[in-house]
PDB file of C-alpha atoms in Angstrom:
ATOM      1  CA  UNK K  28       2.626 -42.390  21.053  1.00  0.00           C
ATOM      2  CA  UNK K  29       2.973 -39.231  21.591  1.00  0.00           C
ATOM      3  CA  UNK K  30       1.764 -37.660  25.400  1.00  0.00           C
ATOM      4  CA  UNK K  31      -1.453 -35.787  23.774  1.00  0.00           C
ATOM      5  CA  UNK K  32      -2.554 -38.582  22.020  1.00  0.00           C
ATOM      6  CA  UNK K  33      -2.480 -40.712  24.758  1.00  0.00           C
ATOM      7  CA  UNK K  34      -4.031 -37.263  26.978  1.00  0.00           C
ATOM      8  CA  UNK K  35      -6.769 -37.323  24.325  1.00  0.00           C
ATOM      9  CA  UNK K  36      -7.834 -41.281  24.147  1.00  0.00           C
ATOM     10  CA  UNK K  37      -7.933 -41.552  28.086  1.00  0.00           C
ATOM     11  CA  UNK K  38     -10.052 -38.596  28.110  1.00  0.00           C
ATOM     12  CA  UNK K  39     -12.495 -40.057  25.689  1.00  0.00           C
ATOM     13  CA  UNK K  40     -12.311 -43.106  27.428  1.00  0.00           C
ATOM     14  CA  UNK K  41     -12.827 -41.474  30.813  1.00  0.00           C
ATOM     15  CA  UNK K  42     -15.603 -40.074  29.569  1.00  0.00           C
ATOM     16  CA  UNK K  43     -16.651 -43.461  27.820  1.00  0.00           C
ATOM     17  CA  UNK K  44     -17.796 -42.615  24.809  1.00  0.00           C
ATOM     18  CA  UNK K  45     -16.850 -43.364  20.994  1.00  0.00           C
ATOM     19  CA  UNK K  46     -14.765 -40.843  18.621  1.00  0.00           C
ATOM     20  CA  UNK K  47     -18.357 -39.763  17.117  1.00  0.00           C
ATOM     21  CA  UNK K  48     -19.474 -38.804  20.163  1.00  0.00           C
ATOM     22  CA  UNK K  49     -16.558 -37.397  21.475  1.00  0.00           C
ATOM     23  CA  UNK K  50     -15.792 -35.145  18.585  1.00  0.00           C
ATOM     24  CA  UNK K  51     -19.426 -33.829  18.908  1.00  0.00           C
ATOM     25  CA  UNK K  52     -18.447 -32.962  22.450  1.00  0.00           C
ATOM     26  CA  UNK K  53     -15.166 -30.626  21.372  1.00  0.00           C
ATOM     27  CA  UNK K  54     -16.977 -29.511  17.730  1.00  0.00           C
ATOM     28  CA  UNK K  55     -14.626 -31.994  16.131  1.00  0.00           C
ATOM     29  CA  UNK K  56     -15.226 -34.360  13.509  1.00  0.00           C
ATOM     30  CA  UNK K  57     -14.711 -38.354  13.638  1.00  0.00           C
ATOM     31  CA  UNK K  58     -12.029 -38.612  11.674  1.00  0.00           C
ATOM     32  CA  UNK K  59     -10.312 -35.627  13.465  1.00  0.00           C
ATOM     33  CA  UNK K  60     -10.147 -37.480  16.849  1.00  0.00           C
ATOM     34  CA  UNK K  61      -9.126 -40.199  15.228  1.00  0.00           C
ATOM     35  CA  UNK K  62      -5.857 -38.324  13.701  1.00  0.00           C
ATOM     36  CA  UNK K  63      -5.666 -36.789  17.594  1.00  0.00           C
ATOM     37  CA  UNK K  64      -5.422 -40.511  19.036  1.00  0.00           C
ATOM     38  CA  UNK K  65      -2.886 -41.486  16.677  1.00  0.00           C
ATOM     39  CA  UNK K  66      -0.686 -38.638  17.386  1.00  0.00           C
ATOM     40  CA  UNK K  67      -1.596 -35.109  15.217  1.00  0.00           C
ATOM     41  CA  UNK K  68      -1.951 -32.311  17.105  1.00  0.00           C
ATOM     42  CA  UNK K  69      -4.630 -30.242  17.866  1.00  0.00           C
ATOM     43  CA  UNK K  70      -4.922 -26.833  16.614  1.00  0.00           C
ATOM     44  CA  UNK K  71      -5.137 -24.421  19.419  1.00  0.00           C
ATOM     45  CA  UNK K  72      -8.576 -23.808  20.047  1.00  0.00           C
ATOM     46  CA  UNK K  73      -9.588 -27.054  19.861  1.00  0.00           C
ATOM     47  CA  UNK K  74      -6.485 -27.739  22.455  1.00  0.00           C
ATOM     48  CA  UNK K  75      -8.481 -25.564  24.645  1.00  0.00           C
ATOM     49  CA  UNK K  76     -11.797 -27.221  24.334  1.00  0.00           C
ATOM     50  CA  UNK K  77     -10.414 -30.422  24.922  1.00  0.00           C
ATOM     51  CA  UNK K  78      -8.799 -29.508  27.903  1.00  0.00           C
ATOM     52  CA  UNK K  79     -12.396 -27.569  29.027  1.00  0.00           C
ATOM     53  CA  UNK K  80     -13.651 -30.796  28.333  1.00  0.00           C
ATOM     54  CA  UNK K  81     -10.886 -32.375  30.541  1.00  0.00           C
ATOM     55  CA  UNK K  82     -11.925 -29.897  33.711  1.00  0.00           C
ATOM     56  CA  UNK K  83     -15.715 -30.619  33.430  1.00  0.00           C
ATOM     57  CA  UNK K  84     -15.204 -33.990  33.542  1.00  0.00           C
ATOM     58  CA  UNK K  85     -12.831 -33.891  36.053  1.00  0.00           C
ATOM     59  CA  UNK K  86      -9.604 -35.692  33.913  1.00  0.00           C
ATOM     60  CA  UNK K  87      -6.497 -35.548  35.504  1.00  0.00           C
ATOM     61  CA  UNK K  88      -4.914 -38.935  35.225  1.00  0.00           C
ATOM     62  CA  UNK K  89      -1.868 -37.580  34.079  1.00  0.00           C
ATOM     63  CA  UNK K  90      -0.221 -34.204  33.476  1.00  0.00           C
ATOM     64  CA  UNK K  91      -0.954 -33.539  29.578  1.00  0.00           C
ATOM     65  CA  UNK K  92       2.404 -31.081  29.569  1.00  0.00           C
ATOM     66  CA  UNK K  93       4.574 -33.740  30.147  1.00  0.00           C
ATOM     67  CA  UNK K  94       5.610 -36.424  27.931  1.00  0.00           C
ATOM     68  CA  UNK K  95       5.139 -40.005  29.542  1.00  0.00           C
ATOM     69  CA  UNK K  96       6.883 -41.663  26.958  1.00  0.00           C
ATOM     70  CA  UNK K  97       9.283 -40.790  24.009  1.00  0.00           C
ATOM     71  CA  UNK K  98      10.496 -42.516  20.952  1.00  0.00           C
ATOM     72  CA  UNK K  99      13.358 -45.009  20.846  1.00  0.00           C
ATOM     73  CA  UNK K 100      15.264 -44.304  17.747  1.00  0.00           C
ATOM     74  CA  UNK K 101      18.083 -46.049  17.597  1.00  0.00           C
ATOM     75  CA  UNK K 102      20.436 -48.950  19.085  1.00  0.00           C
ATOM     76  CA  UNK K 103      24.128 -48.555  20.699  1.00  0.00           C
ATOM     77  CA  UNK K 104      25.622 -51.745  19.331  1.00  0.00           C
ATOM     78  CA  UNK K 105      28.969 -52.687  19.843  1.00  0.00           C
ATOM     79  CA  UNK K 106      31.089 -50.524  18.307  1.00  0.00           C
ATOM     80  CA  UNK K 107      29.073 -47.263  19.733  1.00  0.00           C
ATOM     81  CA  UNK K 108      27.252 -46.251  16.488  1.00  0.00           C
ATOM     82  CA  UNK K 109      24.001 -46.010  16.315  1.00  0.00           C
ATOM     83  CA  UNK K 110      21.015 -46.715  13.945  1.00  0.00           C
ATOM     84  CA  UNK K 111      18.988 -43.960  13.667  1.00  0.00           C
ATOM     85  CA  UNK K 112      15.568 -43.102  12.498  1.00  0.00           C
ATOM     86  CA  UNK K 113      17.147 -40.825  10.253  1.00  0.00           C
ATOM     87  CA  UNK K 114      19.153 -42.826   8.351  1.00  0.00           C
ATOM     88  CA  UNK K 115      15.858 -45.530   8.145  1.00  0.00           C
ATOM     89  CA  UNK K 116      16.036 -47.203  11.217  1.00  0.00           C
ATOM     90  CA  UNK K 117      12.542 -46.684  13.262  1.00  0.00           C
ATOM     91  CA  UNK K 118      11.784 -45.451  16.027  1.00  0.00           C
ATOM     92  CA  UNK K 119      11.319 -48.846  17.375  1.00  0.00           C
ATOM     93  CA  UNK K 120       9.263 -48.468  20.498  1.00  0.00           C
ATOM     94  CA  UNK K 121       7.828 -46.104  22.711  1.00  0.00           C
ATOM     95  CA  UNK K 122       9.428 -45.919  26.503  1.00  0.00           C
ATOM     96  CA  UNK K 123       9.151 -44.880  29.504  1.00  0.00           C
ATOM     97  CA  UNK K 124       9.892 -40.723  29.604  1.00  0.00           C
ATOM     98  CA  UNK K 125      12.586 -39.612  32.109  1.00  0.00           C
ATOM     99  CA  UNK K 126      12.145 -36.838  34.583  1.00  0.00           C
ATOM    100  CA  UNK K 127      11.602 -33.668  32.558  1.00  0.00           C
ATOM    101  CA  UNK K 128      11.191 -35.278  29.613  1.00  0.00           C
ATOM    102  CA  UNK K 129       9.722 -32.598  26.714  1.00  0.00           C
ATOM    103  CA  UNK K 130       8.546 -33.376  23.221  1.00  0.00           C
ATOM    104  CA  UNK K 131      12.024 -33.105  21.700  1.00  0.00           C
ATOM    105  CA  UNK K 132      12.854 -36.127  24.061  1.00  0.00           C
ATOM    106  CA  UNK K 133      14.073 -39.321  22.294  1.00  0.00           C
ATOM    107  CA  UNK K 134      15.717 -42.386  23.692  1.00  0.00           C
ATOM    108  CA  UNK K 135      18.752 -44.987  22.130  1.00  0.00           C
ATOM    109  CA  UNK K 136      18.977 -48.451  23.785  1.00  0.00           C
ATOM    110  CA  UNK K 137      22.411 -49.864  24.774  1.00  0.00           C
ATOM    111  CA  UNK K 138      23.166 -53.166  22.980  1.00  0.00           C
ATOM    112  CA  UNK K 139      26.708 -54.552  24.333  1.00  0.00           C
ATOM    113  CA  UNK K 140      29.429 -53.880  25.979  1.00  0.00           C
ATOM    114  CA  UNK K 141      30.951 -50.835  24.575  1.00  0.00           C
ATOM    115  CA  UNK K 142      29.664 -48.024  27.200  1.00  0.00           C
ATOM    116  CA  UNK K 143      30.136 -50.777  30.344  1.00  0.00           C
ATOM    117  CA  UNK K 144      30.797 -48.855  33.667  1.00  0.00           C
ATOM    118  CA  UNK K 145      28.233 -45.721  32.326  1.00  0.00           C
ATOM    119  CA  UNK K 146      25.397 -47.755  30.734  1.00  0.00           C
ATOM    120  CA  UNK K 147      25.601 -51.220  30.625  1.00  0.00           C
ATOM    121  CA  UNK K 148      23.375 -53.911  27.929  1.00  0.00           C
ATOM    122  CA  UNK K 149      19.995 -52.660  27.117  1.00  0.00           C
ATOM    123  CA  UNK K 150      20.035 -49.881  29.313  1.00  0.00           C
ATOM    124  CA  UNK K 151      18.297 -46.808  28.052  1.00  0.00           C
ATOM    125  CA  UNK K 152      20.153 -43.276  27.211  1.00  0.00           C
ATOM    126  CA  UNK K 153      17.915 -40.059  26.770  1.00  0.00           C
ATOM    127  CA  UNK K 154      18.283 -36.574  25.514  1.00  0.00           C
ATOM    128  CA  UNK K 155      16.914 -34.006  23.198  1.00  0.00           C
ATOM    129  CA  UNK K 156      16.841 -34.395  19.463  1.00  0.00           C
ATOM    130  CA  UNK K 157      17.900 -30.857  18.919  1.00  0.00           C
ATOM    131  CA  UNK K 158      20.837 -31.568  16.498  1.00  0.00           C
ATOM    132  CA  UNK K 159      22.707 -28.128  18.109  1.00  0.00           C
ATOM    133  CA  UNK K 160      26.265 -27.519  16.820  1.00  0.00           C
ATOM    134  CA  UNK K 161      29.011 -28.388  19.684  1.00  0.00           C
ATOM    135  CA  UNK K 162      29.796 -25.905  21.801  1.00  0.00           C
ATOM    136  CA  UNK K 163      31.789 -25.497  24.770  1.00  0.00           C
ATOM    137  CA  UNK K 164      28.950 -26.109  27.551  1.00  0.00           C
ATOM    138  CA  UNK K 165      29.383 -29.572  26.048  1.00  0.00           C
ATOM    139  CA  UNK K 166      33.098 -30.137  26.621  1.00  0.00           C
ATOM    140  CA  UNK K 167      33.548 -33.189  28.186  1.00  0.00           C
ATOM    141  CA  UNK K 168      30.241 -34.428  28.897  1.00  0.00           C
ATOM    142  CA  UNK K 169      28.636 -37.925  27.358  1.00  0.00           C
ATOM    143  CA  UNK K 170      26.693 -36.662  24.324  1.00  0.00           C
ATOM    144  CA  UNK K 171      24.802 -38.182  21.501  1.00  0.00           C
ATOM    145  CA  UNK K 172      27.155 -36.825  18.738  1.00  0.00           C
ATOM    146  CA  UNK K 173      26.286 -37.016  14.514  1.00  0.00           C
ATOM    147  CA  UNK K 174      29.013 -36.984  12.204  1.00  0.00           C
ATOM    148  CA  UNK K 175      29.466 -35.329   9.063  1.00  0.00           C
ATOM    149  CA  UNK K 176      30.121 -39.407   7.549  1.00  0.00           C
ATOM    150  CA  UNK K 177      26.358 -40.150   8.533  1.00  0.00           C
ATOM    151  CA  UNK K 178      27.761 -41.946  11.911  1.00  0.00           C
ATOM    152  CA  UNK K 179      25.815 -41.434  15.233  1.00  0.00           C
ATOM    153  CA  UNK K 180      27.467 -42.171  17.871  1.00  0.00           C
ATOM    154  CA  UNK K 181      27.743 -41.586  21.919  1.00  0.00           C
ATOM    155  CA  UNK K 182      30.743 -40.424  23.321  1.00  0.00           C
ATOM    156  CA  UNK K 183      32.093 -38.055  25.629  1.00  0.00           C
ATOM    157  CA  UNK K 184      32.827 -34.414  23.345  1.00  0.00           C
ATOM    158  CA  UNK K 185      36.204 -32.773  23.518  1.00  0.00           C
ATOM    159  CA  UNK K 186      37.726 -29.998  21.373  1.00  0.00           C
ATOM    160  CA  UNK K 187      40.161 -31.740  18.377  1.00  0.00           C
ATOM    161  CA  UNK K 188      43.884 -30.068  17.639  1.00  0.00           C
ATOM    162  CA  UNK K 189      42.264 -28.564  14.869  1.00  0.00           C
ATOM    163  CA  UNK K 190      40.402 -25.790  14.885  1.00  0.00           C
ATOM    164  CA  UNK K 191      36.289 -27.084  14.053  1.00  0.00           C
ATOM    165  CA  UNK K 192      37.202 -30.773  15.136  1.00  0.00           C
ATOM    166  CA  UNK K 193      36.293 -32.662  18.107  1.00  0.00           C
ATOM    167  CA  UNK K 194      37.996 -35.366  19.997  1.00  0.00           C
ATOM    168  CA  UNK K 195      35.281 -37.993  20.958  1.00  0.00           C
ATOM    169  CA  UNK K 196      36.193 -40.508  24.142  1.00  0.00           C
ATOM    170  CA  UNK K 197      33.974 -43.749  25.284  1.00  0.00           C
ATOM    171  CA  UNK K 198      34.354 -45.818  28.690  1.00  0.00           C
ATOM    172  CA  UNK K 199      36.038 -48.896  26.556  1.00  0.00           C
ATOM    173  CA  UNK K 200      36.750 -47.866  23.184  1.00  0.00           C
ATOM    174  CA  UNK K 201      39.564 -46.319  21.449  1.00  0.00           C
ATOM    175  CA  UNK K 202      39.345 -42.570  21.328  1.00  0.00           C
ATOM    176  CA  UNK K 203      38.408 -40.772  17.569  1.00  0.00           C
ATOM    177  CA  UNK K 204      40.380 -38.052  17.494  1.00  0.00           C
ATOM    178  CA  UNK K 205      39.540 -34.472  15.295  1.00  0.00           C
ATOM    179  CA  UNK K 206      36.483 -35.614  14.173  1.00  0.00           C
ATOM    180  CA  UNK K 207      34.099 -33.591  11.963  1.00  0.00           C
ATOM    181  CA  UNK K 208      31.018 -33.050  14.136  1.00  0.00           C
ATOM    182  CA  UNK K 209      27.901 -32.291  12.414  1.00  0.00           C
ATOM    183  CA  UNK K 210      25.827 -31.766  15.734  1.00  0.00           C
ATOM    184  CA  UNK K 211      25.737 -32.685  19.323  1.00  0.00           C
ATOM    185  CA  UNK K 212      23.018 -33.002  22.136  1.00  0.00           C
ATOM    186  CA  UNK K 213      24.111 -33.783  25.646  1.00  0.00           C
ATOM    187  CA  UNK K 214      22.425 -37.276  27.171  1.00  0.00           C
ATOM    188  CA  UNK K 215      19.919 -36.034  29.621  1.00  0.00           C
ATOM    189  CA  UNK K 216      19.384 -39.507  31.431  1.00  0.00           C
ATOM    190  CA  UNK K 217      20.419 -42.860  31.699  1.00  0.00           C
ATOM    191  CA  UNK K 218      17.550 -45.365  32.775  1.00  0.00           C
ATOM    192  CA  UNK K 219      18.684 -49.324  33.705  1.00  0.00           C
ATOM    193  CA  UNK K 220      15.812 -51.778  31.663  1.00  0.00           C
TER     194      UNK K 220
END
């Protein structure tokens, strides 16, 4: 869920009072709050009144500006690819946010062996779903990485012997060498589960 959602229902429930009610309270209807709780956004003014409402009521169980959790989209398996939302796999689960987290935070879970000695079974990898073309502040760092075959995969980025291709490296797997990379976004954090 996303971290304004979840702002939004512990406000009303701080409060204690149903979505009718509520939406009164910020000149909202019903079924607006109820899109709010399940994750639309607020338009900016009523951001504002919500958060006025926040203040008077003294809400501050958690810091609305930071994401407490963030979507897991996909699995590690095995081989290192991973199933993606995009290609109609989830997002399975919400967990935990890491330190910093933002809203373009999403999360892949580690299933097996393949990244042992940097993220072992079921261990969570983070970054930013930015899809960025590689570039060289990513050189050899551990980076979710898309390919232009559909793959996603996490490796460590290198530039290829040809120019536009990458060399991608894993802790256990065979390298894949001048690889067309669609886009790249460096892991941000690695959490054990």
């Amino acid at each position: 869920m996303k971290r304004r959602a979840l702002w939004i229902r512990g406000l009303r429930n701080h409060i204690n009072v149903n979505q009718t009610i509520f939406a009164e309270m910020v000149g909202a209807t019903q079924p607006t709050v109820s899109r709010w709780e399940k994750g639309a956004e607020p338009e900016i003014p009523q951001w504002e009144a919500l958060k006025a409402l926040g203040d008077r009521y003294n809400y501050v169980a958690f810091d609305p500006g930071r994401a407490l959790t963030v979507p897991l989209v996909g699995y590690v398996n095995a081989g290192a690819t991973v199933s993606m939302f995009a290609v109609g796999q989830g997002p399975f689960e919400e967990v935990e946010a890491p330190p910093g987290g933002t809203e373009h935070t999403v999360a892949v879970e580690v299933r097996g062996d393949s990244m042992a000695g940097m993220a072992e079974d079921r261990w969570i990898i983070y970054y930013n779903d930015r899809q960025e073309a590689p570039h060289e502040e990513l050189y050899g760092k551990l980076c979710v990485i898309g390919l232009t075959d559909d793959r996603v995969l996490v490796k460590k980025l290198h530039p290829g012997r040809k120019p536009g291709r990458f060399d991608l490296y894993s802790t256990n797997g065979t390298p894949l060498l001048d690889q067309h990379v669609s886009w790249a976004a460096k892991v941000e954090w690695i959490k054990p589960r």
